[in-house]
Coordinates of C-alpha atoms and ligand atoms in Angstrom, one line a residue:
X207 CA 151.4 93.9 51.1
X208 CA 153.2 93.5 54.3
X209 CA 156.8 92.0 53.0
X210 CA 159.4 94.6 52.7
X211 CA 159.6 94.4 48.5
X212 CA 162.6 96.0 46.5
X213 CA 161.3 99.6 45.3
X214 CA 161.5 100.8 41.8
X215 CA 163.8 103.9 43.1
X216 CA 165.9 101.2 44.9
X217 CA 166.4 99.5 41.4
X218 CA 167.2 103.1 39.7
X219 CA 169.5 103.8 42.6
X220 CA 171.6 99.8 41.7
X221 CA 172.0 101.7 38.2
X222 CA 173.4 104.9 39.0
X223 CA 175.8 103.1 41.3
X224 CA 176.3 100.5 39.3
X225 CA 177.0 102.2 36.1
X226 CA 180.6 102.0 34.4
X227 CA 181.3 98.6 37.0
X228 CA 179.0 96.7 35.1
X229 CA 178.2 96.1 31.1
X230 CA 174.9 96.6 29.5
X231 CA 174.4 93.5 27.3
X232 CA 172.8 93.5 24.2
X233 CA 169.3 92.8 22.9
X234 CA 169.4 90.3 20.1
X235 CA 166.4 89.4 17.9
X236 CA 166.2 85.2 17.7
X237 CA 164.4 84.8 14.0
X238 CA 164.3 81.1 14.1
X239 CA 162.9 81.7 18.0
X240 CA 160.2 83.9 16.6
X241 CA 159.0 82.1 13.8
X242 CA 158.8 79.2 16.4
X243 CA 157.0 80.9 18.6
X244 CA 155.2 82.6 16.1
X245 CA 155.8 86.4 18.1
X246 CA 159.4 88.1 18.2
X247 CA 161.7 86.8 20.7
X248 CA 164.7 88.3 21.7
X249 CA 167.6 87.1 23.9
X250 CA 169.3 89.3 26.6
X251 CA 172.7 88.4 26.0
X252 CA 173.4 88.2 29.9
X253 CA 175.7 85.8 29.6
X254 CA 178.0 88.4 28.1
X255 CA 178.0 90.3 31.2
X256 CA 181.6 90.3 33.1
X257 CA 181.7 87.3 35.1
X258 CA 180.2 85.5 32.3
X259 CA 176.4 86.4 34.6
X260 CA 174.3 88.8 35.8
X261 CA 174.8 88.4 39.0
X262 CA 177.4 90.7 38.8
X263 CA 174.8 93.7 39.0
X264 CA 173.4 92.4 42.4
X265 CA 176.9 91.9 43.9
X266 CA 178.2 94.7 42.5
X267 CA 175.7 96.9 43.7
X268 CA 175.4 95.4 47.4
X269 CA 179.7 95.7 47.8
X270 CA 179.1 99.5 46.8
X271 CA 176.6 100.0 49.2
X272 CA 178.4 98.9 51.8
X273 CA 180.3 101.3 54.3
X274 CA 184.2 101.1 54.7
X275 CA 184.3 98.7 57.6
X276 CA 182.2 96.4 56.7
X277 CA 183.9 96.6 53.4
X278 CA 187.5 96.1 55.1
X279 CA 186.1 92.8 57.4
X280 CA 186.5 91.1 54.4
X281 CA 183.4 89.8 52.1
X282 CA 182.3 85.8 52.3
X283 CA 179.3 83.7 50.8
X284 CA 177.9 81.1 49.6
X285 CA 177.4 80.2 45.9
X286 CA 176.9 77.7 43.3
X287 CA 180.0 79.3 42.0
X288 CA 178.2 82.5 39.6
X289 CA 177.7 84.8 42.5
X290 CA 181.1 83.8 44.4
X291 CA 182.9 84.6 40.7
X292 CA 180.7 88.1 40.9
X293 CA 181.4 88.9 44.6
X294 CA 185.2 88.1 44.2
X295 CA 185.4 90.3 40.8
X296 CA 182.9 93.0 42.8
X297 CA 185.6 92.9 45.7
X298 CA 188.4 93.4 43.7
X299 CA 187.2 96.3 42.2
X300 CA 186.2 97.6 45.3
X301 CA 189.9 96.6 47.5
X302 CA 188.4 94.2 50.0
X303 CA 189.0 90.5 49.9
X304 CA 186.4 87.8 49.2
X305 CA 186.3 84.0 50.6
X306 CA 183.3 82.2 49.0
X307 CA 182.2 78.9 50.7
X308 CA 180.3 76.0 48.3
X309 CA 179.1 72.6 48.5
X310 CA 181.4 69.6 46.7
X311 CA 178.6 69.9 43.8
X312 CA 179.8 72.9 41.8
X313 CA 181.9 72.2 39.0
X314 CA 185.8 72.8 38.8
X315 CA 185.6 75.6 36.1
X316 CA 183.2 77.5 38.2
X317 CA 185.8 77.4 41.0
X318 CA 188.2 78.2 38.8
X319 CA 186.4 81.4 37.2
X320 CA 186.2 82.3 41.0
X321 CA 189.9 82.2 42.0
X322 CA 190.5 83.7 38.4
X323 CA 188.4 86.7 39.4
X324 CA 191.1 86.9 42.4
X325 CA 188.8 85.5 45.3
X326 CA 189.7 82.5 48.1
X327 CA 187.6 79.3 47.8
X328 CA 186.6 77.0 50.7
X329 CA 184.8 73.4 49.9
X330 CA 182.2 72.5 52.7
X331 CA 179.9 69.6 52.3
X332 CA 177.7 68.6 50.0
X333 CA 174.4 71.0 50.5
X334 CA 174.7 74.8 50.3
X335 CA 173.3 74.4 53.6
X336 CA 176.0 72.6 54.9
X337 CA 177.8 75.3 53.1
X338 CA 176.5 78.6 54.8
X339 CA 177.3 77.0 58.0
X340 CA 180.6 77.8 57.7
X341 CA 179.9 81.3 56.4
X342 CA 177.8 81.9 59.7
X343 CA 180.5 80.6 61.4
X344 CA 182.9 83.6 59.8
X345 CA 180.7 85.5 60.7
X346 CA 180.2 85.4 64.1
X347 CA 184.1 84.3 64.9
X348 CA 186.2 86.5 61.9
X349 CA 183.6 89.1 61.9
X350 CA 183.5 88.8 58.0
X351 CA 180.4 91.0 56.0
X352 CA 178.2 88.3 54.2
X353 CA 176.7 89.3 50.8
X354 CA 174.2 86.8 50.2
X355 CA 173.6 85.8 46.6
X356 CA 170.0 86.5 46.3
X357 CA 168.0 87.1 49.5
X358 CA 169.5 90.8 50.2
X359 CA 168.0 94.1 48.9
X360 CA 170.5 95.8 47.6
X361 CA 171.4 92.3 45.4
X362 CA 167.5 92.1 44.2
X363 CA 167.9 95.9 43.6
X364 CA 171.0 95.1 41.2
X365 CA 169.5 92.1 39.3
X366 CA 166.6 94.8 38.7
X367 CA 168.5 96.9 36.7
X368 CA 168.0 93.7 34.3
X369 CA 164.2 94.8 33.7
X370 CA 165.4 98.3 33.9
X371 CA 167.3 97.6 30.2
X372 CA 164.7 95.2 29.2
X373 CA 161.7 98.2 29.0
X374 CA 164.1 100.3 27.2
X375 CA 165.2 98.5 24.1
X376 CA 161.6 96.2 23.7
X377 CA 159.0 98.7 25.4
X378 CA 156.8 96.6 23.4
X379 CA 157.5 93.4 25.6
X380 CA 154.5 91.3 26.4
X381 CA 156.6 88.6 28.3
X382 CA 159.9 88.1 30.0
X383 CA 160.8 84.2 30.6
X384 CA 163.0 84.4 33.8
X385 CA 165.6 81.5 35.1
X386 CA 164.3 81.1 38.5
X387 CA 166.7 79.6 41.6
X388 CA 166.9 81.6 45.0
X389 CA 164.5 84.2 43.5
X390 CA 166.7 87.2 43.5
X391 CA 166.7 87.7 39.7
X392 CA 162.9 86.7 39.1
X393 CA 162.1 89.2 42.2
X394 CA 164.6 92.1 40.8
X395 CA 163.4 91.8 37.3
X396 CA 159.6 91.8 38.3
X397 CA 159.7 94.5 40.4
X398 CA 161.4 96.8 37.8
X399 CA 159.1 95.9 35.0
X400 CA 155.6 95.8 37.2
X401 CA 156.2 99.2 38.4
X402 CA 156.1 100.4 34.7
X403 CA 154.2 98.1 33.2
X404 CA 152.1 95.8 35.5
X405 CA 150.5 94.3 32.2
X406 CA 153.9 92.0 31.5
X407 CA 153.7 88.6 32.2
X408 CA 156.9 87.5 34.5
X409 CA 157.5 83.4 33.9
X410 CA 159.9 82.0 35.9
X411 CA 161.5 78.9 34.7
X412 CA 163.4 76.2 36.3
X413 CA 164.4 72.6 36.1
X414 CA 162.2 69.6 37.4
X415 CA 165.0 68.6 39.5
X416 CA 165.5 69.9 42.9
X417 CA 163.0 73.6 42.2
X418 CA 162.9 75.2 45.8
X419 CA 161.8 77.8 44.7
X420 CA 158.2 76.4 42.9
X421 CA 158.0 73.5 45.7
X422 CA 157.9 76.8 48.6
X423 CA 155.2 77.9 46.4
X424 CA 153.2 75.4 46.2
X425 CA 153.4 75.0 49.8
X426 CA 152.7 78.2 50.5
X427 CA 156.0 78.9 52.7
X428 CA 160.1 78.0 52.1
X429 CA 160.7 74.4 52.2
X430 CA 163.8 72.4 51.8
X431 CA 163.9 70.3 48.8
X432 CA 166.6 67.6 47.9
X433 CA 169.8 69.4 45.8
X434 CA 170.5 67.1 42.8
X435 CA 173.0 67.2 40.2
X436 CA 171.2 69.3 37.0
X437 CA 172.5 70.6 33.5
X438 CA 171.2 73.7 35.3
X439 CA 173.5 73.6 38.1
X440 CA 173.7 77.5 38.7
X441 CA 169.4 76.5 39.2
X442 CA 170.1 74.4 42.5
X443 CA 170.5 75.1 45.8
X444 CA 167.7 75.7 48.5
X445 CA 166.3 79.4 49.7
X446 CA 166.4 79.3 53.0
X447 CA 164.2 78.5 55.5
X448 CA 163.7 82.0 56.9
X449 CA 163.9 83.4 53.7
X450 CA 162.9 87.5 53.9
X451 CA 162.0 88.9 50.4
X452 CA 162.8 86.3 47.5
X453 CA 159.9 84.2 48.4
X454 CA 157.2 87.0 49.1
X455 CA 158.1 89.1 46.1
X456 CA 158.1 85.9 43.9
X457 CA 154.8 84.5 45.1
X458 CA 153.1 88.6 44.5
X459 CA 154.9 89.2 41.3
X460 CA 155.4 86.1 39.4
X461 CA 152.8 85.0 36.6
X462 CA 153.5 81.3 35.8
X463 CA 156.0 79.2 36.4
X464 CA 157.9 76.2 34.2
X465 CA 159.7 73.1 34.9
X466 CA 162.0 71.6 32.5
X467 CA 163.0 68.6 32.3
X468 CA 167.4 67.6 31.9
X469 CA 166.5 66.7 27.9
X470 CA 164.7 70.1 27.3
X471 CA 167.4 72.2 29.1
X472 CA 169.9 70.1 26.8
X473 CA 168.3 71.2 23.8
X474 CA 167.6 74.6 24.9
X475 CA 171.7 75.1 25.2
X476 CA 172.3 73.1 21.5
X477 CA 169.9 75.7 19.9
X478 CA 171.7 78.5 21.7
X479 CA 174.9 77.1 20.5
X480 CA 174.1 75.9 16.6
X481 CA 171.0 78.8 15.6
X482 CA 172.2 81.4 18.4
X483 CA 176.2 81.2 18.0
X484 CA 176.0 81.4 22.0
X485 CA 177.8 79.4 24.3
X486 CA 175.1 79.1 27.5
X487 CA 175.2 77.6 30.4
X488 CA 172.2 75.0 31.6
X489 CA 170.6 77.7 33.9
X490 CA 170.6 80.3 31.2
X491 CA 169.3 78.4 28.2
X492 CA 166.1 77.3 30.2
X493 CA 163.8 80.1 28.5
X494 CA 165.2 79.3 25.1
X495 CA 164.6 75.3 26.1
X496 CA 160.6 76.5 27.2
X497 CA 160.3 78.0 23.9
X498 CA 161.7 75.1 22.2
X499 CA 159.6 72.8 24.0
X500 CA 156.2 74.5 23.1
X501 CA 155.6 75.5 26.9
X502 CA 155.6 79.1 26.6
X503 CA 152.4 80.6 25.7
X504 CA 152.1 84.7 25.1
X505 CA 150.2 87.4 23.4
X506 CA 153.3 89.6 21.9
X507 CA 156.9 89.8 22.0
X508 CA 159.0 87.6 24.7
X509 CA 162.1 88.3 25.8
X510 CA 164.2 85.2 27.3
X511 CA 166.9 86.1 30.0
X512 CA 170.0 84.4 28.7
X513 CA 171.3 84.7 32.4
X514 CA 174.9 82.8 32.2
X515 CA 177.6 81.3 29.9
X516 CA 179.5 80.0 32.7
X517 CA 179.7 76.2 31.3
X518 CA 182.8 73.5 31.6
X519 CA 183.9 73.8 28.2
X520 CA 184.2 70.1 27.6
X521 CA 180.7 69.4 29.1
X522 CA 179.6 72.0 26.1
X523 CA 181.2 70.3 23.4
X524 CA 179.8 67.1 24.4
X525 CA 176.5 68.5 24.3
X526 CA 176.4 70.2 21.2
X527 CA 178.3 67.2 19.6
X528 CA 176.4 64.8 21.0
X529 CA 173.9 65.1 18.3
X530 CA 169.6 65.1 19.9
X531 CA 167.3 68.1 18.5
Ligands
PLP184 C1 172.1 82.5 40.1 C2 171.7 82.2 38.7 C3 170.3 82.1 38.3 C4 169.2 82.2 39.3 O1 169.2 83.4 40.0 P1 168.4 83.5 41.4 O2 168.5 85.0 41.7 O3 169.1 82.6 42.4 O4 167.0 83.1 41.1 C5 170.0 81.9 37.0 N1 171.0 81.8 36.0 C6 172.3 81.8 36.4 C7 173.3 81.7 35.3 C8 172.7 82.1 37.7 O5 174.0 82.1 38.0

């Protein structure tokens, strides 16, 4: 293969540096999951990670693997609002300062968690396109370092450790059920797993609405789709155009992907909530939703990625209140 894919020492390397910065979540057994599926599913309580996601480990990883200058330029991005709360918290830790740039779609408590984890916001447009123009613009004018949220090796390296934990404590995993936006999880995840155990099936899983991700697939090269507003808002967002690694490693290493529709990914967060006692966000209950809606089918043991909790609290209680299956 000619694209330059994440190496299994790269993902070994994200630990060791990441160790101690970063929490390793639990592995919790779902029995009403399993006896759904009919073979034991467990969750990987993700969401529990600092920053309330795993993209902590990729931005974590990538901000320690920087050198002190570009460290001191000061750090910017773009993000639906998960990897801008990671970068700023990643920053922090590390002394450098972190201005995260996002389109008028991400939601106020997302914003919040990110000026919470002590980083500056800036609201550009209404695309993340629109978005990372500005970031290229502090680039080239403020000399700021970008850390992109998933097309970057040392971030894909970092979301690998994810797989790392997963072989450990289910070696017995026949299936690991993957949220799937820019790629950078999906891609980190598979790499990590494949290299030990190239029999596990990877399914990526992603809303109906606006998937850039399977729509480049199916084409065959990155296209831009049309963002939309989704329960799985952290899902949205496009993966650029000149996309280096996300897309190749996906299209090599991915089994199967799944769509959801906005009532599945509803129910997939109610079940995490009322059978589950987990608060999840839409983009981290879609593999519990794929169970739930009879789409996932597997020889052995699954394990479902619960990748963020990072939810308006009010939207949650509405949807868990609001009654449906
Ligand atoms: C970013 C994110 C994803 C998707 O990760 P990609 O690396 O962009 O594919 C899934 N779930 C949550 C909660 C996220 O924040």
């Amino acid at each position: 293969m000619s694209a330059p894919f994440v190496t299994l020492a790269e993902i070994e390397a994200a630990r060791d540096r990441t160790a101690g910065h970063v929490r390793r979540s639990f592995l919790d057994r779902s029995p009403t999951l399993s006896r759904r599926l009919g073979h034991p599913v467990h969750l990987k309580l993700e969401h529990q990670q600092i920053t309330g996601s795993f993209k902590l480990r990729g931005a974590t990883n990538a901000v320690l693997s920087l050198d002190a200058e570009a460290r001191a330029a000061g750090l910017v991005a773009v993000s639906t609002g998960n990897h801008g709360r990671a970068l700023a918290h990643a920053a922090r830790a590390a002394g450098c300062r972190a201005l995260i740039c996002m389109s008028a779609l991400v939601p106020q408590a997302k914003i919040d968690g990110i000026r919470a984890a002590g980083g500056e916001t800036r609201i550009v447009g209404r695309s993340q396109d629109e978005a990372q123009t500005e970031v290229d613009r502090l680039i080239a004018h403020d000399g700021m370092t970008m850390v992109p949220p998933f097309d970057h090796p040392a971030v894909i390296a970092g979301q690998g450790t994810l797989g790392l934990e997963i072989l450990e404590d289910a070696p017995e995993v026949a299936a690991v059920l993957v949220p799937v936006s820019g790629g950078g999880l999906v891609s980190g995840v598979a790499a990590a797993i494949k290299a030990r155990r190239p029999e596990v099936r990877i399914i990526g899983i992603t809303m109906e609405r606006g998937a850039a991700m399977h729509a480049s697939l199916a084409a065959g090269r990155p296209v831009e789709v049309e963002e939309q507003a989704t329960l799985a808002d952290s899902l949205g967002g496009g993966i650029g155009l000149d996309n280096r690694l996300t897309f190749a490693m996906t299209r090599a290493l991915v089994d199967d992907m799944i769509l959801l529709t906005e009532d599945e990914i509803a129910a997939g967060i109610r079940h995490c909530y009322r059978e589950e006692g987990q608060v999840v966000e839409g983009a981290g209950a879609v593999g519990v939703a794929a169970i739930l809606a009879g789409r996932v089918r597997v020889q052995g043991p699954v394990v479902a990625i619960l990748s963020g909790g990072n939810i308006d609290r009010n939207d949650h209680r509405r949807l868990v209140c609001e009654g449906g299956p």
